[in-house]
């Protein structure tokens, strides 16, 4: 059933979502806060925007143009409804299209910043037979692969533009390889941990197109103390979290 909620702790941003589809999760919130947005950045793109959580949060950090691209019509419709509900139609544009088809002569090297929370699993990974089609496409590389994300980003990013993604640490070497194969130099990385005593569950990475070598490893983001209470940094990030378990954050 479709409903409207606050975006976690963002009381001035409402979002439409449907539990039957793929709801946004904590990783999108972290990515929207992690990505670098400079004063000179005029055009921002979110690839695979889902129901539009990242553009809605990023709009709190900048008044510049934001585009969200989403292949699934049902999700893009909810994103569009959220944009209109929040009176952001002048700033945010949602486009229902395959990101590979979005690349055209009018937007080559047009964007200053690109974000992407891509599907985490290859098609042959994990049991996906009981998933809805919407969740299958969002979770597994059925419609878009990591290679596609980097190819599209290389085409659409301006020189010295930034690409920021969130993914799982077990694919980190592959991700670094794709960054450099597409002339995007990894510049920042931050690992996310449920608790300090556990292994990292997510990694945030940002790279710069044709940037100079030099990687900054930022301090880890730890979500919970050992007693199960939220860390201070996590409390600042969001007030009340509802994780979409289909994304398997932990």
PDB file of C-alpha atoms in Angstrom:
ATOM      1  CA  UNK A   1       0.000   0.000   0.000  1.00  0.00           C
ATOM      2  CA  UNK A   2       1.332   3.415  -0.961  1.00  0.00           C
ATOM      3  CA  UNK A   3       1.827   5.861   1.898  1.00  0.00           C
ATOM      4  CA  UNK A   4       3.669   9.052   2.727  1.00  0.00           C
ATOM      5  CA  UNK A   5       6.299   9.300   5.457  1.00  0.00           C
ATOM      6  CA  UNK A   6       8.977  11.572   6.818  1.00  0.00           C
ATOM      7  CA  UNK A   7      12.417  10.807   5.391  1.00  0.00           C
ATOM      8  CA  UNK A   8      13.850   9.436   8.615  1.00  0.00           C
ATOM      9  CA  UNK A   9      14.667  12.484  10.745  1.00  0.00           C
ATOM     10  CA  UNK A  10      13.942  15.012   8.008  1.00  0.00           C
ATOM     11  CA  UNK A  11      10.607  16.374   9.204  1.00  0.00           C
ATOM     12  CA  UNK A  12      10.509  18.932   6.376  1.00  0.00           C
ATOM     13  CA  UNK A  13      10.822  16.279   3.661  1.00  0.00           C
ATOM     14  CA  UNK A  14       7.999  13.848   2.957  1.00  0.00           C
ATOM     15  CA  UNK A  15       8.305  10.830   0.674  1.00  0.00           C
ATOM     16  CA  UNK A  16       5.822   8.473  -0.971  1.00  0.00           C
ATOM     17  CA  UNK A  17       6.690   4.787  -0.794  1.00  0.00           C
ATOM     18  CA  UNK A  18       5.090   1.374  -1.044  1.00  0.00           C
ATOM     19  CA  UNK A  19       6.241  -1.670   0.900  1.00  0.00           C
ATOM     20  CA  UNK A  20       5.470  -3.848  -2.121  1.00  0.00           C
ATOM     21  CA  UNK A  21       8.130  -1.946  -4.054  1.00  0.00           C
ATOM     22  CA  UNK A  22      11.639  -1.135  -2.928  1.00  0.00           C
ATOM     23  CA  UNK A  23      11.595   1.481  -0.161  1.00  0.00           C
ATOM     24  CA  UNK A  24      14.609   3.692   0.450  1.00  0.00           C
ATOM     25  CA  UNK A  25      16.924   2.593   3.244  1.00  0.00           C
ATOM     26  CA  UNK A  26      19.700   3.941   5.437  1.00  0.00           C
ATOM     27  CA  UNK A  27      22.356   3.597   2.744  1.00  0.00           C
ATOM     28  CA  UNK A  28      20.608   6.232   0.599  1.00  0.00           C
ATOM     29  CA  UNK A  29      20.515   8.630   3.552  1.00  0.00           C
ATOM     30  CA  UNK A  30      24.215   8.097   4.248  1.00  0.00           C
ATOM     31  CA  UNK A  31      25.147   8.598   0.590  1.00  0.00           C
ATOM     32  CA  UNK A  32      23.148  11.843   0.351  1.00  0.00           C
ATOM     33  CA  UNK A  33      25.069  13.171   3.342  1.00  0.00           C
ATOM     34  CA  UNK A  34      28.464  11.786   2.259  1.00  0.00           C
ATOM     35  CA  UNK A  35      28.695  13.170  -1.269  1.00  0.00           C
ATOM     36  CA  UNK A  36      30.706  16.373  -1.731  1.00  0.00           C
ATOM     37  CA  UNK A  37      28.693  19.287  -3.127  1.00  0.00           C
ATOM     38  CA  UNK A  38      30.799  22.341  -3.952  1.00  0.00           C
ATOM     39  CA  UNK A  39      29.559  25.900  -4.346  1.00  0.00           C
ATOM     40  CA  UNK A  40      30.377  25.777  -8.061  1.00  0.00           C
ATOM     41  CA  UNK A  41      28.366  22.609  -8.678  1.00  0.00           C
ATOM     42  CA  UNK A  42      25.302  23.475 -10.765  1.00  0.00           C
ATOM     43  CA  UNK A  43      23.899  20.143 -11.961  1.00  0.00           C
ATOM     44  CA  UNK A  44      23.509  17.008  -9.835  1.00  0.00           C
ATOM     45  CA  UNK A  45      22.356  13.567 -11.015  1.00  0.00           C
ATOM     46  CA  UNK A  46      21.122  10.576  -9.012  1.00  0.00           C
ATOM     47  CA  UNK A  47      21.244   7.351 -11.018  1.00  0.00           C
ATOM     48  CA  UNK A  48      18.669   4.716 -10.053  1.00  0.00           C
ATOM     49  CA  UNK A  49      16.903   7.205  -7.830  1.00  0.00           C
ATOM     50  CA  UNK A  50      14.116   4.823  -6.749  1.00  0.00           C
ATOM     51  CA  UNK A  51      11.398   6.832  -5.023  1.00  0.00           C
ATOM     52  CA  UNK A  52      13.627   9.904  -4.884  1.00  0.00           C
ATOM     53  CA  UNK A  53      15.092   9.870  -1.369  1.00  0.00           C
ATOM     54  CA  UNK A  54      18.573  11.053  -2.375  1.00  0.00           C
ATOM     55  CA  UNK A  55      17.405  14.066  -4.455  1.00  0.00           C
ATOM     56  CA  UNK A  56      15.021  15.083  -1.668  1.00  0.00           C
ATOM     57  CA  UNK A  57      17.787  15.033   0.950  1.00  0.00           C
ATOM     58  CA  UNK A  58      20.402  16.622  -1.319  1.00  0.00           C
ATOM     59  CA  UNK A  59      17.967  19.487  -1.958  1.00  0.00           C
ATOM     60  CA  UNK A  60      18.480  20.455   1.694  1.00  0.00           C
ATOM     61  CA  UNK A  61      22.185  20.973   0.954  1.00  0.00           C
ATOM     62  CA  UNK A  62      21.956  22.972  -2.292  1.00  0.00           C
ATOM     63  CA  UNK A  63      19.518  25.025  -4.343  1.00  0.00           C
ATOM     64  CA  UNK A  64      21.023  23.862  -7.652  1.00  0.00           C
ATOM     65  CA  UNK A  65      19.412  21.599 -10.274  1.00  0.00           C
ATOM     66  CA  UNK A  66      18.938  17.920  -9.396  1.00  0.00           C
ATOM     67  CA  UNK A  67      17.885  15.131 -11.773  1.00  0.00           C
ATOM     68  CA  UNK A  68      16.807  11.652 -10.677  1.00  0.00           C
ATOM     69  CA  UNK A  69      16.805   8.816 -13.230  1.00  0.00           C
ATOM     70  CA  UNK A  70      14.781   5.679 -12.504  1.00  0.00           C
ATOM     71  CA  UNK A  71      13.988   2.757 -14.814  1.00  0.00           C
ATOM     72  CA  UNK A  72      10.937   1.513 -12.881  1.00  0.00           C
ATOM     73  CA  UNK A  73       7.782   3.475 -13.674  1.00  0.00           C
ATOM     74  CA  UNK A  74       6.078   2.746 -10.364  1.00  0.00           C
ATOM     75  CA  UNK A  75       9.042   4.065  -8.386  1.00  0.00           C
ATOM     76  CA  UNK A  76       9.595   7.088 -10.612  1.00  0.00           C
ATOM     77  CA  UNK A  77       5.909   7.995 -10.245  1.00  0.00           C
ATOM     78  CA  UNK A  78       6.273   7.960  -6.449  1.00  0.00           C
ATOM     79  CA  UNK A  79       9.437  10.051  -6.703  1.00  0.00           C
ATOM     80  CA  UNK A  80       7.603  12.569  -8.879  1.00  0.00           C
ATOM     81  CA  UNK A  81       4.714  12.720  -6.390  1.00  0.00           C
ATOM     82  CA  UNK A  82       7.169  13.355  -3.549  1.00  0.00           C
ATOM     83  CA  UNK A  83       8.878  16.142  -5.474  1.00  0.00           C
ATOM     84  CA  UNK A  84       5.548  17.839  -6.127  1.00  0.00           C
ATOM     85  CA  UNK A  85       4.338  17.323  -2.546  1.00  0.00           C
ATOM     86  CA  UNK A  86       7.489  19.024  -1.215  1.00  0.00           C
ATOM     87  CA  UNK A  87       7.122  21.915  -3.715  1.00  0.00           C
ATOM     88  CA  UNK A  88      10.472  21.095  -5.322  1.00  0.00           C
ATOM     89  CA  UNK A  89       9.437  20.773  -8.969  1.00  0.00           C
ATOM     90  CA  UNK A  90      11.511  23.815  -9.911  1.00  0.00           C
ATOM     91  CA  UNK A  91      14.657  22.192  -8.527  1.00  0.00           C
ATOM     92  CA  UNK A  92      14.220  18.415  -8.950  1.00  0.00           C
ATOM     93  CA  UNK A  93      13.315  16.613 -12.179  1.00  0.00           C
ATOM     94  CA  UNK A  94      12.511  12.885 -12.220  1.00  0.00           C
ATOM     95  CA  UNK A  95      13.005  10.969 -15.489  1.00  0.00           C
ATOM     96  CA  UNK A  96      11.653   7.468 -16.071  1.00  0.00           C
ATOM     97  CA  UNK A  97      14.310   5.892 -18.293  1.00  0.00           C
ATOM     98  CA  UNK A  98      17.049   3.269 -18.291  1.00  0.00           C
ATOM     99  CA  UNK A  99      20.229   5.087 -17.217  1.00  0.00           C
ATOM    100  CA  UNK A 100      22.034   3.657 -20.251  1.00  0.00           C
ATOM    101  CA  UNK A 101      19.474   5.283 -22.531  1.00  0.00           C
ATOM    102  CA  UNK A 102      19.721   8.562 -20.626  1.00  0.00           C
ATOM    103  CA  UNK A 103      23.160   9.197 -22.141  1.00  0.00           C
ATOM    104  CA  UNK A 104      22.756  11.411 -25.209  1.00  0.00           C
ATOM    105  CA  UNK A 105      24.470  14.242 -27.073  1.00  0.00           C
ATOM    106  CA  UNK A 106      22.744  16.860 -24.922  1.00  0.00           C
ATOM    107  CA  UNK A 107      24.043  15.709 -21.552  1.00  0.00           C
ATOM    108  CA  UNK A 108      27.556  14.403 -22.239  1.00  0.00           C
ATOM    109  CA  UNK A 109      29.881  15.931 -19.603  1.00  0.00           C
ATOM    110  CA  UNK A 110      26.963  17.980 -18.264  1.00  0.00           C
ATOM    111  CA  UNK A 111      26.819  16.986 -14.571  1.00  0.00           C
ATOM    112  CA  UNK A 112      29.083  18.225 -11.777  1.00  0.00           C
ATOM    113  CA  UNK A 113      28.033  15.533  -9.291  1.00  0.00           C
ATOM    114  CA  UNK A 114      26.597  12.033  -9.703  1.00  0.00           C
ATOM    115  CA  UNK A 115      25.332   9.774  -6.916  1.00  0.00           C
ATOM    116  CA  UNK A 116      24.279   6.151  -7.193  1.00  0.00           C
ATOM    117  CA  UNK A 117      22.996   3.515  -4.770  1.00  0.00           C
ATOM    118  CA  UNK A 118      23.163   0.600  -7.226  1.00  0.00           C
ATOM    119  CA  UNK A 119      21.966  -3.011  -6.965  1.00  0.00           C
ATOM    120  CA  UNK A 120      24.382  -4.801  -4.653  1.00  0.00           C
ATOM    121  CA  UNK A 121      24.207  -8.353  -5.973  1.00  0.00           C
ATOM    122  CA  UNK A 122      25.081 -10.034  -9.243  1.00  0.00           C
ATOM    123  CA  UNK A 123      22.254 -12.017 -10.803  1.00  0.00           C
ATOM    124  CA  UNK A 124      23.715 -15.330  -9.616  1.00  0.00           C
ATOM    125  CA  UNK A 125      24.144 -14.134  -6.014  1.00  0.00           C
ATOM    126  CA  UNK A 126      21.615 -14.687  -3.200  1.00  0.00           C
ATOM    127  CA  UNK A 127      18.210 -16.309  -3.423  1.00  0.00           C
ATOM    128  CA  UNK A 128      15.923 -13.935  -5.264  1.00  0.00           C
ATOM    129  CA  UNK A 129      13.131 -16.220  -6.412  1.00  0.00           C
ATOM    130  CA  UNK A 130      10.622 -14.929  -3.848  1.00  0.00           C
ATOM    131  CA  UNK A 131      11.238 -11.235  -4.568  1.00  0.00           C
ATOM    132  CA  UNK A 132       8.776  -9.030  -6.401  1.00  0.00           C
ATOM    133  CA  UNK A 133       9.966  -7.780  -9.795  1.00  0.00           C
ATOM    134  CA  UNK A 134      10.457  -4.280  -8.363  1.00  0.00           C
ATOM    135  CA  UNK A 135      12.662  -5.548  -5.534  1.00  0.00           C
ATOM    136  CA  UNK A 136      14.535  -7.914  -7.852  1.00  0.00           C
ATOM    137  CA  UNK A 137      15.508  -5.058 -10.173  1.00  0.00           C
ATOM    138  CA  UNK A 138      16.533  -2.818  -7.252  1.00  0.00           C
ATOM    139  CA  UNK A 139      18.559  -5.483  -5.467  1.00  0.00           C
ATOM    140  CA  UNK A 140      20.178  -7.531  -8.263  1.00  0.00           C
ATOM    141  CA  UNK A 141      22.041  -6.513 -11.425  1.00  0.00           C
ATOM    142  CA  UNK A 142      19.154  -7.508 -13.672  1.00  0.00           C
ATOM    143  CA  UNK A 143      18.758  -4.203 -15.535  1.00  0.00           C
ATOM    144  CA  UNK A 144      22.017  -2.437 -14.692  1.00  0.00           C
ATOM    145  CA  UNK A 145      25.477  -3.612 -13.645  1.00  0.00           C
ATOM    146  CA  UNK A 146      28.285  -1.847 -11.822  1.00  0.00           C
ATOM    147  CA  UNK A 147      30.073  -1.534 -15.159  1.00  0.00           C
ATOM    148  CA  UNK A 148      27.019   0.248 -16.569  1.00  0.00           C
ATOM    149  CA  UNK A 149      26.972   2.713 -13.664  1.00  0.00           C
ATOM    150  CA  UNK A 150      30.600   3.661 -14.228  1.00  0.00           C
ATOM    151  CA  UNK A 151      30.274   3.848 -18.014  1.00  0.00           C
ATOM    152  CA  UNK A 152      27.284   6.180 -17.727  1.00  0.00           C
ATOM    153  CA  UNK A 153      28.993   8.271 -15.055  1.00  0.00           C
ATOM    154  CA  UNK A 154      32.137   8.701 -17.132  1.00  0.00           C
ATOM    155  CA  UNK A 155      30.061   9.916 -20.065  1.00  0.00           C
ATOM    156  CA  UNK A 156      27.913  12.326 -18.063  1.00  0.00           C
ATOM    157  CA  UNK A 157      30.424  13.788 -15.596  1.00  0.00           C
ATOM    158  CA  UNK A 158      32.241  17.007 -16.326  1.00  0.00           C
ATOM    159  CA  UNK A 159      36.018  17.024 -16.030  1.00  0.00           C
ATOM    160  CA  UNK A 160      36.806  17.091 -12.270  1.00  0.00           C
ATOM    161  CA  UNK A 161      33.197  16.160 -11.504  1.00  0.00           C
ATOM    162  CA  UNK A 162      32.521  13.797  -8.585  1.00  0.00           C
ATOM    163  CA  UNK A 163      30.905  10.355  -8.478  1.00  0.00           C
ATOM    164  CA  UNK A 164      29.786   9.008  -5.085  1.00  0.00           C
ATOM    165  CA  UNK A 165      28.403   5.505  -4.543  1.00  0.00           C
ATOM    166  CA  UNK A 166      27.480   3.223  -1.656  1.00  0.00           C
ATOM    167  CA  UNK A 167      28.092  -0.509  -1.879  1.00  0.00           C
ATOM    168  CA  UNK A 168      29.179  -3.613  -0.014  1.00  0.00           C
ATOM    169  CA  UNK A 169      32.863  -4.022   1.007  1.00  0.00           C
ATOM    170  CA  UNK A 170      33.201  -7.465  -0.589  1.00  0.00           C
ATOM    171  CA  UNK A 171      33.099  -5.816  -4.035  1.00  0.00           C
ATOM    172  CA  UNK A 172      35.566  -3.070  -3.161  1.00  0.00           C
ATOM    173  CA  UNK A 173      38.419  -4.259  -5.394  1.00  0.00           C
ATOM    174  CA  UNK A 174      36.058  -4.491  -8.355  1.00  0.00           C
ATOM    175  CA  UNK A 175      34.772  -0.986  -7.576  1.00  0.00           C
ATOM    176  CA  UNK A 176      38.272   0.509  -7.428  1.00  0.00           C
ATOM    177  CA  UNK A 177      39.113  -1.188 -10.718  1.00  0.00           C
ATOM    178  CA  UNK A 178      36.016   0.300 -12.378  1.00  0.00           C
ATOM    179  CA  UNK A 179      36.758   3.770 -11.008  1.00  0.00           C
ATOM    180  CA  UNK A 180      40.174   3.830 -12.637  1.00  0.00           C
ATOM    181  CA  UNK A 181      39.143   2.091 -15.867  1.00  0.00           C
ATOM    182  CA  UNK A 182      36.667   4.935 -16.346  1.00  0.00           C
ATOM    183  CA  UNK A 183      39.183   7.711 -15.542  1.00  0.00           C
ATOM    184  CA  UNK A 184      37.557   8.481 -12.191  1.00  0.00           C
ATOM    185  CA  UNK A 185      40.168   8.650  -9.439  1.00  0.00           C
ATOM    186  CA  UNK A 186      39.059   7.386  -5.993  1.00  0.00           C
ATOM    187  CA  UNK A 187      39.460  10.286  -3.545  1.00  0.00           C
ATOM    188  CA  UNK A 188      37.467   9.465  -0.391  1.00  0.00           C
ATOM    189  CA  UNK A 189      36.327   6.263   1.284  1.00  0.00           C
ATOM    190  CA  UNK A 190      34.404   5.630   4.501  1.00  0.00           C
ATOM    191  CA  UNK A 191      33.490   2.268   5.977  1.00  0.00           C
ATOM    192  CA  UNK A 192      30.212   1.776   7.849  1.00  0.00           C
ATOM    193  CA  UNK A 193      29.866  -0.598  10.806  1.00  0.00           C
ATOM    194  CA  UNK A 194      26.793  -1.724  12.692  1.00  0.00           C
ATOM    195  CA  UNK A 195      29.028  -1.911  15.801  1.00  0.00           C
ATOM    196  CA  UNK A 196      32.768  -1.408  16.292  1.00  0.00           C
ATOM    197  CA  UNK A 197      33.123  -5.107  17.188  1.00  0.00           C
ATOM    198  CA  UNK A 198      31.630  -6.262  13.868  1.00  0.00           C
ATOM    199  CA  UNK A 199      32.827  -6.301  10.279  1.00  0.00           C
ATOM    200  CA  UNK A 200      32.030  -3.422   7.962  1.00  0.00           C
ATOM    201  CA  UNK A 201      28.679  -3.805   6.204  1.00  0.00           C
ATOM    202  CA  UNK A 202      28.756  -0.862   3.797  1.00  0.00           C
ATOM    203  CA  UNK A 203      31.307   1.396   2.183  1.00  0.00           C
ATOM    204  CA  UNK A 204      30.903   4.933   0.831  1.00  0.00           C
ATOM    205  CA  UNK A 205      33.289   5.907  -1.970  1.00  0.00           C
ATOM    206  CA  UNK A 206      33.760   9.142  -3.905  1.00  0.00           C
ATOM    207  CA  UNK A 207      35.934   9.713  -6.942  1.00  0.00           C
ATOM    208  CA  UNK A 208      36.818  12.606  -9.244  1.00  0.00           C
ATOM    209  CA  UNK A 209      36.875  12.388 -13.020  1.00  0.00           C
ATOM    210  CA  UNK A 210      40.479  12.837 -14.216  1.00  0.00           C
ATOM    211  CA  UNK A 211      41.448  13.694 -10.647  1.00  0.00           C
ATOM    212  CA  UNK A 212      44.941  13.452  -9.257  1.00  0.00           C
ATOM    213  CA  UNK A 213      45.900  10.326  -7.276  1.00  0.00           C
ATOM    214  CA  UNK A 214      45.419  10.603  -3.544  1.00  0.00           C
ATOM    215  CA  UNK A 215      42.928   8.628  -1.449  1.00  0.00           C
ATOM    216  CA  UNK A 216      41.593   9.838   1.905  1.00  0.00           C
ATOM    217  CA  UNK A 217      40.348   7.116   4.253  1.00  0.00           C
ATOM    218  CA  UNK A 218      37.888   8.806   6.593  1.00  0.00           C
ATOM    219  CA  UNK A 219      37.089   7.712  10.130  1.00  0.00           C
ATOM    220  CA  UNK A 220      34.566   4.870  10.291  1.00  0.00           C
ATOM    221  CA  UNK A 221      30.857   5.481  10.712  1.00  0.00           C
ATOM    222  CA  UNK A 222      29.663   3.311  13.607  1.00  0.00           C
ATOM    223  CA  UNK A 223      25.915   3.174  14.040  1.00  0.00           C
ATOM    224  CA  UNK A 224      25.437   1.475  17.404  1.00  0.00           C
ATOM    225  CA  UNK A 225      27.338   1.266  20.674  1.00  0.00           C
ATOM    226  CA  UNK A 226      28.010  -2.195  22.080  1.00  0.00           C
ATOM    227  CA  UNK A 227      24.982  -1.860  24.382  1.00  0.00           C
ATOM    228  CA  UNK A 228      22.732  -1.367  21.362  1.00  0.00           C
ATOM    229  CA  UNK A 229      22.200   2.383  21.793  1.00  0.00           C
ATOM    230  CA  UNK A 230      22.686   4.686  18.826  1.00  0.00           C
ATOM    231  CA  UNK A 231      26.006   6.502  18.540  1.00  0.00           C
ATOM    232  CA  UNK A 232      25.952  10.287  18.649  1.00  0.00           C
ATOM    233  CA  UNK A 233      26.867  10.569  14.968  1.00  0.00           C
ATOM    234  CA  UNK A 234      24.120   8.190  13.981  1.00  0.00           C
ATOM    235  CA  UNK A 235      21.587  10.145  16.042  1.00  0.00           C
ATOM    236  CA  UNK A 236      22.564  13.278  14.147  1.00  0.00           C
ATOM    237  CA  UNK A 237      22.127  11.474  10.845  1.00  0.00           C
ATOM    238  CA  UNK A 238      18.563  10.394  11.505  1.00  0.00           C
ATOM    239  CA  UNK A 239      16.085  10.329  14.336  1.00  0.00           C
ATOM    240  CA  UNK A 240      14.039   7.249  13.565  1.00  0.00           C
ATOM    241  CA  UNK A 241      15.205   4.573  11.143  1.00  0.00           C
ATOM    242  CA  UNK A 242      13.168   2.059   9.243  1.00  0.00           C
ATOM    243  CA  UNK A 243      15.529  -0.253   7.356  1.00  0.00           C
ATOM    244  CA  UNK A 244      14.301  -1.938   4.195  1.00  0.00           C
ATOM    245  CA  UNK A 245      15.359  -5.484   5.061  1.00  0.00           C
ATOM    246  CA  UNK A 246      15.293  -6.582   1.417  1.00  0.00           C
ATOM    247  CA  UNK A 247      18.508  -4.592   0.911  1.00  0.00           C
ATOM    248  CA  UNK A 248      20.175  -6.677   3.658  1.00  0.00           C
ATOM    249  CA  UNK A 249      22.192  -3.892   5.218  1.00  0.00           C
ATOM    250  CA  UNK A 250      23.447  -6.232   7.956  1.00  0.00           C
TER     251      UNK A 250
END
